[in-house]
Short mmCIF file of C-alpha atoms in Angstrom, two decimals:
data_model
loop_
_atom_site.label_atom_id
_atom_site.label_comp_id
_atom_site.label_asym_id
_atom_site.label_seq_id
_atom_site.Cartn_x
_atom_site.Cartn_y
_atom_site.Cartn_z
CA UNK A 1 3.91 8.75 -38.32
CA UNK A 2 0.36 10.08 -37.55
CA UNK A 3 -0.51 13.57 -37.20
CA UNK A 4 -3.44 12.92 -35.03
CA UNK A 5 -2.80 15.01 -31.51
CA UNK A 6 -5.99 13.40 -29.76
CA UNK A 7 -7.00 15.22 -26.69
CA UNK A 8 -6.14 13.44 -23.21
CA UNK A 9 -8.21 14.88 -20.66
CA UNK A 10 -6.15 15.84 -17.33
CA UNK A 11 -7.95 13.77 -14.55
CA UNK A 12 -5.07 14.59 -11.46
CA UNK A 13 -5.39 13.34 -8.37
CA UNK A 14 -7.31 15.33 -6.11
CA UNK A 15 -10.72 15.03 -8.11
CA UNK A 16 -11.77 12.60 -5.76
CA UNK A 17 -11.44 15.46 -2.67
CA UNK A 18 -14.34 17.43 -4.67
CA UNK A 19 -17.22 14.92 -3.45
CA UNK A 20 -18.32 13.33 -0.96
CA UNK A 21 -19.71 10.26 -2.57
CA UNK A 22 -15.95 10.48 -4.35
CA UNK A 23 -13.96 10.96 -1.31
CA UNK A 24 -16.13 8.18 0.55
CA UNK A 25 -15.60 5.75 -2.31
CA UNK A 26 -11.51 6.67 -1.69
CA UNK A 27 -11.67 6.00 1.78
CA UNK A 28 -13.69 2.89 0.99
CA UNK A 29 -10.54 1.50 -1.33
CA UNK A 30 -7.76 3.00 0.34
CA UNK A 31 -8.75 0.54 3.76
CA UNK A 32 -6.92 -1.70 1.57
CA UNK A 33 -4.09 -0.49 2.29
CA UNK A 34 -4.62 -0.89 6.16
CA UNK A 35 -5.92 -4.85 5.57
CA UNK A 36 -2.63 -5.09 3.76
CA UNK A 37 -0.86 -3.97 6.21
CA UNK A 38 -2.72 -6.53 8.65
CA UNK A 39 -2.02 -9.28 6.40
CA UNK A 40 1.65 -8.39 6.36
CA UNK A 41 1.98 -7.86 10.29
CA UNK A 42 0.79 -11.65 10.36
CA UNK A 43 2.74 -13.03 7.86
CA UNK A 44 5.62 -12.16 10.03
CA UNK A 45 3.84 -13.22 13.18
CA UNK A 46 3.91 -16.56 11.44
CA UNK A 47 7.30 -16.67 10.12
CA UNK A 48 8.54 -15.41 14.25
CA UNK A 49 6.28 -18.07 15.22
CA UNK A 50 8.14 -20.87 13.46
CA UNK A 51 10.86 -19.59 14.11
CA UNK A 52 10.65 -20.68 18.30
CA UNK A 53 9.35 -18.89 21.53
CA UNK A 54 12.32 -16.37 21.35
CA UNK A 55 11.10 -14.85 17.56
CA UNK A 56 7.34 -15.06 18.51
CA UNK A 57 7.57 -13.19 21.77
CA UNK A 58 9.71 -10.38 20.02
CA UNK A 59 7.08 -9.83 16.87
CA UNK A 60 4.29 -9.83 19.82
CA UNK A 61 6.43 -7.42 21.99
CA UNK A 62 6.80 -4.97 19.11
CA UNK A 63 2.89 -5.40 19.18
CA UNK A 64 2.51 -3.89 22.37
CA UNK A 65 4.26 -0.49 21.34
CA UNK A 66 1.26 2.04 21.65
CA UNK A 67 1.57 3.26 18.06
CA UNK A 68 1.13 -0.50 16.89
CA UNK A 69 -2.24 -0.53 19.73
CA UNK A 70 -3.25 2.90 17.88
CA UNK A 71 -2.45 1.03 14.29
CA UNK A 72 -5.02 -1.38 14.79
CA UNK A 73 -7.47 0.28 16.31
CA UNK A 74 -7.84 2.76 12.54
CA UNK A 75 -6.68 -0.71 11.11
CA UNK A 76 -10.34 -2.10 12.98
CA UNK A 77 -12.41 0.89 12.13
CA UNK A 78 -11.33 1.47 9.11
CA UNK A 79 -11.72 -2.70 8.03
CA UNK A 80 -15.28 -2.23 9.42
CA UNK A 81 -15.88 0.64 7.14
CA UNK A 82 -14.99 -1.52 4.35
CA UNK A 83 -17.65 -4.00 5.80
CA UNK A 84 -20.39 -1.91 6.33
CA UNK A 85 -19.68 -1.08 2.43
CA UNK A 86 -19.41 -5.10 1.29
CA UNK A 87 -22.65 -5.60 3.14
CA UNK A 88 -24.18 -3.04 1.54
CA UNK A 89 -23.20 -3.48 -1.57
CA UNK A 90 -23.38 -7.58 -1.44
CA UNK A 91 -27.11 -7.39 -2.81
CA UNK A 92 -26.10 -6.07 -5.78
CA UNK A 93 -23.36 -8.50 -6.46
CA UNK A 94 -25.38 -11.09 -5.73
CA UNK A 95 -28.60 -11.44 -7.21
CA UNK A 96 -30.28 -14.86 -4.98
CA UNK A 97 -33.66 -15.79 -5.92
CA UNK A 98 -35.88 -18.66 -3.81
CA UNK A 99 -38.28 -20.11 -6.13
CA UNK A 100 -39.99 -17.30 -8.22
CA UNK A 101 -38.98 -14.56 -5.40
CA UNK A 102 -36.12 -12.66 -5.20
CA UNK A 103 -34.35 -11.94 -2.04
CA UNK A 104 -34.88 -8.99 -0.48
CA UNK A 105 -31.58 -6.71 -0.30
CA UNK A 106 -32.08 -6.07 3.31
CA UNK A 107 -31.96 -9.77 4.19
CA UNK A 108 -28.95 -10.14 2.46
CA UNK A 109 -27.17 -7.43 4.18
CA UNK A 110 -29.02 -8.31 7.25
CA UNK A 111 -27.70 -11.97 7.32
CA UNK A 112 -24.20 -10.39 6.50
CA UNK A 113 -24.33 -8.70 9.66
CA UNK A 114 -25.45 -11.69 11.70
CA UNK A 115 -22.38 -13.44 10.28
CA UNK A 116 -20.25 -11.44 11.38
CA UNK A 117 -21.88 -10.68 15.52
CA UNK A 118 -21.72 -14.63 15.06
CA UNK A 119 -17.97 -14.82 13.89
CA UNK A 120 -17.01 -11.91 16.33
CA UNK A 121 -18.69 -13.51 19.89
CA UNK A 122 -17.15 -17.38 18.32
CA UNK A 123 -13.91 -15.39 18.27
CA UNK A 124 -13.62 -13.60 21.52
CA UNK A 125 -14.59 -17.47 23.28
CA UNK A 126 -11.99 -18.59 21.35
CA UNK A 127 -9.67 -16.11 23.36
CA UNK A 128 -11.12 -15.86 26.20
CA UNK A 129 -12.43 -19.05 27.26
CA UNK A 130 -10.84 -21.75 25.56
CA UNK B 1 -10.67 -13.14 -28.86
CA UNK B 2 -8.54 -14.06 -25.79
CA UNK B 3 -10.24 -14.49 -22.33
CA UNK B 4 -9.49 -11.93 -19.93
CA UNK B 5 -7.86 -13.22 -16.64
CA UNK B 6 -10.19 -10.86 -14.75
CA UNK B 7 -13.01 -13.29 -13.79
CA UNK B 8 -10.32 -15.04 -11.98
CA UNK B 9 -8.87 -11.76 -9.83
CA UNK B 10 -12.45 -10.44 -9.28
CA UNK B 11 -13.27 -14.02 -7.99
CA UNK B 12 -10.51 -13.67 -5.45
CA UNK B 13 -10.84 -10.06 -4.85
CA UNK B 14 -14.46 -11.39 -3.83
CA UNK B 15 -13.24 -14.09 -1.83
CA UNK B 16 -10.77 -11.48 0.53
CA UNK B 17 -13.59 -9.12 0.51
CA UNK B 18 -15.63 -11.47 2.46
CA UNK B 19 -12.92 -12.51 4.83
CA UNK B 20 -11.62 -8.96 5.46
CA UNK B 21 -15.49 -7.76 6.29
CA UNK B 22 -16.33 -11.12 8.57
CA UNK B 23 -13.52 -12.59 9.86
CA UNK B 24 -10.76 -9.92 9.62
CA UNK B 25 -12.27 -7.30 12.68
CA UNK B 26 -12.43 -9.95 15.14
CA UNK B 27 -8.96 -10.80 14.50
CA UNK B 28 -7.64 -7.14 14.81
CA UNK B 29 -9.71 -7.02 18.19
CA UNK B 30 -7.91 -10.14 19.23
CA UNK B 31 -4.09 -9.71 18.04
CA UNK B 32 -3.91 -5.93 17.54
CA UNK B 33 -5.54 -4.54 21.01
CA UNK B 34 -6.76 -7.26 23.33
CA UNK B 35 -3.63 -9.44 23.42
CA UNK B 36 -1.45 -6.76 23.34
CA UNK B 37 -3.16 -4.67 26.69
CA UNK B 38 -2.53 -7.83 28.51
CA UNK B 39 -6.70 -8.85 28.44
CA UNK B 40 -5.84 -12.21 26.26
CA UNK B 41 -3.36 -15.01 26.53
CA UNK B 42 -1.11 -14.61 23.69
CA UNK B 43 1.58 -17.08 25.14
CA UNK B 44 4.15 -18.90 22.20
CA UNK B 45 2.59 -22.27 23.40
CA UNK B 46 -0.57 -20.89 23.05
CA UNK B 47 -0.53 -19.72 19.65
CA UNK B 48 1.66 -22.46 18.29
CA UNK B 49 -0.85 -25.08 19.90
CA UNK B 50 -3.88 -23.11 17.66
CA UNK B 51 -1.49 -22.88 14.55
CA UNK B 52 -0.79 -26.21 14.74
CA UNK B 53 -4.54 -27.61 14.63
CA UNK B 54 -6.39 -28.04 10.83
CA UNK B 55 -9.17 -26.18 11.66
CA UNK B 56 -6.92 -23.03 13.34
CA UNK B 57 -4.35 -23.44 10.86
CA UNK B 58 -6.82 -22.64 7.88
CA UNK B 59 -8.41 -19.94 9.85
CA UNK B 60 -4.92 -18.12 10.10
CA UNK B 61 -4.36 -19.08 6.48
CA UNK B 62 -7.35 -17.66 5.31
CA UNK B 63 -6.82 -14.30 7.27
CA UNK B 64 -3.49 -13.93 6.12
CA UNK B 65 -3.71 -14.69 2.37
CA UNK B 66 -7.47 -13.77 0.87
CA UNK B 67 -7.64 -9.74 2.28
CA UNK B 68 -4.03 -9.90 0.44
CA UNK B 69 -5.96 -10.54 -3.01
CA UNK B 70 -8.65 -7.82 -1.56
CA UNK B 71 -6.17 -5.20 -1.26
CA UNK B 72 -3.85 -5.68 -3.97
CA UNK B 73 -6.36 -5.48 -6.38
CA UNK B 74 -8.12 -2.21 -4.99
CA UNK B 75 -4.44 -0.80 -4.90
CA UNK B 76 -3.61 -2.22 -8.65
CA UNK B 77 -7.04 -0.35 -9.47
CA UNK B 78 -6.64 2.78 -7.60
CA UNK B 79 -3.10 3.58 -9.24
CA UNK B 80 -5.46 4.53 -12.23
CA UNK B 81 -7.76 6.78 -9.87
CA UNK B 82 -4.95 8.62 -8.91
CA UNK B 83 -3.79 9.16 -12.49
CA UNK B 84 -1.19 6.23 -12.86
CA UNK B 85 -1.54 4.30 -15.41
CA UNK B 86 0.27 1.64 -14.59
CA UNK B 87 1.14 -1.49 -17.37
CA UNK B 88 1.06 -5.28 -17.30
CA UNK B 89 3.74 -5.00 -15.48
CA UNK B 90 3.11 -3.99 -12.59
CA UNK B 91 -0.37 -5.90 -12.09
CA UNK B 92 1.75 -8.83 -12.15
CA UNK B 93 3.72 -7.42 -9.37
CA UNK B 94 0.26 -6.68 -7.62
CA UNK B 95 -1.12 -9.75 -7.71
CA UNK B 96 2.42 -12.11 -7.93
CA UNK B 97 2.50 -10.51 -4.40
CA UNK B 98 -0.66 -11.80 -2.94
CA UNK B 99 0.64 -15.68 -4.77
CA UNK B 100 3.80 -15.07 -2.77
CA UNK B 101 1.64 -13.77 0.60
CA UNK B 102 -0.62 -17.06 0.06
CA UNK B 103 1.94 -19.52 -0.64
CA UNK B 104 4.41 -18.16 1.82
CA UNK B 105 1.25 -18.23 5.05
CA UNK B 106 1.10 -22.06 3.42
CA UNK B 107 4.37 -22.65 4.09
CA UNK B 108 4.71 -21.09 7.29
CA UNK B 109 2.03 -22.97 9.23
CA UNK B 110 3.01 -26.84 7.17
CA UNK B 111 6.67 -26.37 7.94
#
């Protein structure tokens, strides 16, 4: 059996509250656990939806309960957060190059951005017009 | 030396990160607060009619199972920034969940 005793640092679990760039790189992971939560809400929106008219309208009336409204409006700020982040962070992650130039970082996060206006207005015709 | 299945989490992790930033929001708008306060037709018929089409079908798909390989793995990750140091074990339950989230939205919408 070894002797050794090596020394394991205490790290906790408030470090993290101690900085902002910390704390902002928390909230930044923890919307993960609000897109999870998204994810889940519509897996059982499609299981009640196969399930007939009688399933699907009780799922969406659950949906209407003001403290599911107030859910997805953090749920929506806090997934745009973690956009705002992936946009900003996309550059780095992906390193595109046209010819001998590089692309600039702020066209990459630019056209991110245009992506998703574009998604968002294709989205709301979806529901509103078609 | 054996490969690391990383590349192939990250890749997916990537994948949901996109989806949850472009696709996700408008979605929320739609099924979380619009259709809810009455200002969208969210009718069975409705819904089932979108489902039911390729193109809407994969669109649901996609919003359902990539953010799940987005947030599982910034959960499996974050159990170490909060000082768990969690085993193999449980980053197979991580990410066996987003399989079962995938497969299961698959399933859903073909039968």
């Amino acid at each position: 059996m070894s002797k050794r005793k090596p020394y394991v640092r205490k790290m906790g679990s408030t470090w993290w509250t101690k900085n902002n760039f910390h704390t902002m790189y928390i909230v930044r992971e923890l919307s993960s656990l609000v897109i999870l939560a998204y994810s889940v809400i519509l897996l059982f929106g499609l299981n009640a939806l196969r399930g007939g008219e009688a399933a699907f309208d009780a799922w969406f009336a659950g949906l209407t309960n003001p403290l599911a409204i107030v859910f997805h409006v953090i749920t929506l700020l806090w997934t745009l957060y973690h956009a705002t982040t992936w946009f900003s962070l996309a550059p780095k992650a992906a390193n595109l190059w046209i010819g001998e130039k590089r692309v600039a970082d702020n066209v990459i996060t630019g056209s991110l951005y245009a992506v998703l206006g574009g998604v968002t207005v294709i989205g709301l015709l979806i529901a509103f017009v078609l | 030396m054996k490969r690391s299945n990383e590349p192939v989490f990250w890749g997916l992790f990537g994948a949901g990160g996109m989806v949850a930033a472009l696709l996700t929001p408008v979605l929320i708008l739609i099924t979380g607060i619009l259709a809810p306060m009455g200002a969208v037709d969210f009718s069975f018929a409705r819904v089932d009619a979108f489902a039911s089409n390729i193109l809407g079908g994969l669109i649901i798909w996609a919003a359902v199972s990539f953010p799940l390989w987005l947030s599982l793995h910034r959960l499996y990750h974050c159990l170490h920034d909060f000082g768990v140091h969690a085993g193999n074990g449980v980053k197979a339950a991580f990410y066996g969940a987003a399989a079962l989230g995938t497969v299961a939205a698959a399933y859903l919408l073909l039968f």
